CSV table of C-alpha atoms in Angstrom, one decimal:
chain,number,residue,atom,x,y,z
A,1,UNK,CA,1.2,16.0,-7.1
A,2,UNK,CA,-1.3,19.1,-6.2
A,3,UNK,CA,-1.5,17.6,-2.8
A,4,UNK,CA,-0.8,14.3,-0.6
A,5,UNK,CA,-2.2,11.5,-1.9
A,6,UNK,CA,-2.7,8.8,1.0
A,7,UNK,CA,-1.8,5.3,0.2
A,8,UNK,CA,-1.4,5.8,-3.3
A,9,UNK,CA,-0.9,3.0,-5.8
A,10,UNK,CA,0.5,3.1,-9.9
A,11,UNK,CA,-1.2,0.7,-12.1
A,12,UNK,CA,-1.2,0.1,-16.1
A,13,UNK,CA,-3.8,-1.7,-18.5
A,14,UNK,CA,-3.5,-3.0,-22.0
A,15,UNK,CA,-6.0,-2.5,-23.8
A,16,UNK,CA,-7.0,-3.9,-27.6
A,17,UNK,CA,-8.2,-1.7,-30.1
A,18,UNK,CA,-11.8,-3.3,-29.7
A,19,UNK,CA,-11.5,-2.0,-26.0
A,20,UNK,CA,-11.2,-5.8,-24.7
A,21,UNK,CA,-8.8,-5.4,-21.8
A,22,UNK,CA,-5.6,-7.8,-22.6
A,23,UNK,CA,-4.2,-7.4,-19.0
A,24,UNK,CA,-3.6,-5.0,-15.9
A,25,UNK,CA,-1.9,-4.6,-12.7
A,26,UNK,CA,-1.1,-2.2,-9.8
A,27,UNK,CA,1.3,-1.9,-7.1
A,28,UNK,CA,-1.9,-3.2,-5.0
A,29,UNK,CA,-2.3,-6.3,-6.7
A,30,UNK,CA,1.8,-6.6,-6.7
A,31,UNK,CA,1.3,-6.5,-2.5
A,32,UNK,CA,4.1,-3.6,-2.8
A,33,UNK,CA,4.7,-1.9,0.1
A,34,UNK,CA,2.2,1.5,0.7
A,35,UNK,CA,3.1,4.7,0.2
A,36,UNK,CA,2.4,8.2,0.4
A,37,UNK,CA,2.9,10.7,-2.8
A,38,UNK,CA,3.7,14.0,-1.6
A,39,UNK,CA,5.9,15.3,-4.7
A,40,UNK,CA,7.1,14.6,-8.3
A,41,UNK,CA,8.4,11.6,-8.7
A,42,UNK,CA,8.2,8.5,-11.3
A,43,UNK,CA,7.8,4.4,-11.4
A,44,UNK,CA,9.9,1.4,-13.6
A,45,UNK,CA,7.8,-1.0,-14.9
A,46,UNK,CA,9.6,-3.4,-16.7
A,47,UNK,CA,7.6,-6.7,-18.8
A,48,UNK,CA,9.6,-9.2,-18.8
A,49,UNK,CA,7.5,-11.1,-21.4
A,50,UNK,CA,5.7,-9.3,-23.4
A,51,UNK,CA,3.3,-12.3,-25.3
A,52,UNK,CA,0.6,-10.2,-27.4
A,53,UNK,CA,-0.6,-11.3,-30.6
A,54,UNK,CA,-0.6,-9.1,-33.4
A,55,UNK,CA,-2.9,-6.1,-33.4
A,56,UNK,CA,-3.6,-2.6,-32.6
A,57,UNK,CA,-3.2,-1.7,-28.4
A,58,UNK,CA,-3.2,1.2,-25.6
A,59,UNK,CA,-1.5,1.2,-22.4
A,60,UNK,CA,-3.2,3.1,-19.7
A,61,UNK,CA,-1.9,4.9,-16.9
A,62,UNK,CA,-3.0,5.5,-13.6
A,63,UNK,CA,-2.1,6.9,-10.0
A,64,UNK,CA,-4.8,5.7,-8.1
A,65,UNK,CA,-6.1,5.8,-3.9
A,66,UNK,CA,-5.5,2.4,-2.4
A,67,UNK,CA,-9.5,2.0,-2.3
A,68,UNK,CA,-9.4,2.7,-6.4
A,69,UNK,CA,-10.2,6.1,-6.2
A,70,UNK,CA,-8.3,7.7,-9.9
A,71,UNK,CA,-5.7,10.6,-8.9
A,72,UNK,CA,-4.6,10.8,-12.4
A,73,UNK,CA,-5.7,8.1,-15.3
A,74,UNK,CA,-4.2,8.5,-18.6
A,75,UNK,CA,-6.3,6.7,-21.1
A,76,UNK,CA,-4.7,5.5,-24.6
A,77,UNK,CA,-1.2,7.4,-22.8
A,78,UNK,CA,1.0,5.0,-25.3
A,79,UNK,CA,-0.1,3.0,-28.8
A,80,UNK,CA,1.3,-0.6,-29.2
A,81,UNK,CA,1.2,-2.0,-32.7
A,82,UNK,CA,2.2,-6.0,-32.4
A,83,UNK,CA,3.9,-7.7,-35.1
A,84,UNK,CA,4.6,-11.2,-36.0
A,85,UNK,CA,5.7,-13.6,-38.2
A,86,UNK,CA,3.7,-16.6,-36.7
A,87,UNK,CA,0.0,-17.0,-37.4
A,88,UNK,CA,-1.3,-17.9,-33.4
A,89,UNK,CA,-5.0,-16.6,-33.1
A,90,UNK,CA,-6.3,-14.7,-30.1
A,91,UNK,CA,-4.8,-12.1,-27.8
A,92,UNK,CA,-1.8,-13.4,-26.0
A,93,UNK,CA,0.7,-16.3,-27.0
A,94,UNK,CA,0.4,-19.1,-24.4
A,95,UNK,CA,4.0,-20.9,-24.1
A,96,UNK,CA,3.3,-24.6,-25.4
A,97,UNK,CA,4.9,-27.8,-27.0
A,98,UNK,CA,3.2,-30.3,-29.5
A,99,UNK,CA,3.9,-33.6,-28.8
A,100,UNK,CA,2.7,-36.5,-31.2
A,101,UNK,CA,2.5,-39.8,-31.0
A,102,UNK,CA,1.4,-41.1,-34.2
């Protein structure tokens, strides 16, 4: 960092190639403890479960002041390309079970 950020917070979005925004999160939303950036330094994020459909995506990147304020943003910082044998429809696989009683 150029200088102290106060209360900083990371934060991601996934984007589809259409713009519609699939999902996003920061260490706000997390409720993880706050902090202060006064030098390099980097952030883990690891998906567990990673449930997009097929199609084209970006994952943003941003440092960001705990009242939203962008430090650094990083739009379309990493492509995605989903593949999949199964033909679900939509964005995001929702984990289900078909049950019938015929």
């Amino acid at each position: 960092v150029k200088k102290r950020v106060e209360d900083a917070d990371f934060g991601i979005g996934i984007f589809r190639n259409d713009g519609l925004q699939c999902y996003g999160t920061n260490t706000r939303i997390e409720q993880f403890p706050m902090f202060n950036l006064e030098k390099d330094g980097s952030f883990e994020l690891r998906l567990k479960a990673f449930s997009l459909l097929p199609g084209k995506y970006w994952l943003d990147l941003a440092v960001e002041t705990v009242n939203g304020l962008p430090v650094d943003y990083y739009t379309k910082a990493v492509f995605l390309e989903i593949y999949s044998v199964v033909g679900d429809v939509g964005v995001c696989r929702v984990p289900h079970e078909w049950k019938l009683d015929l």
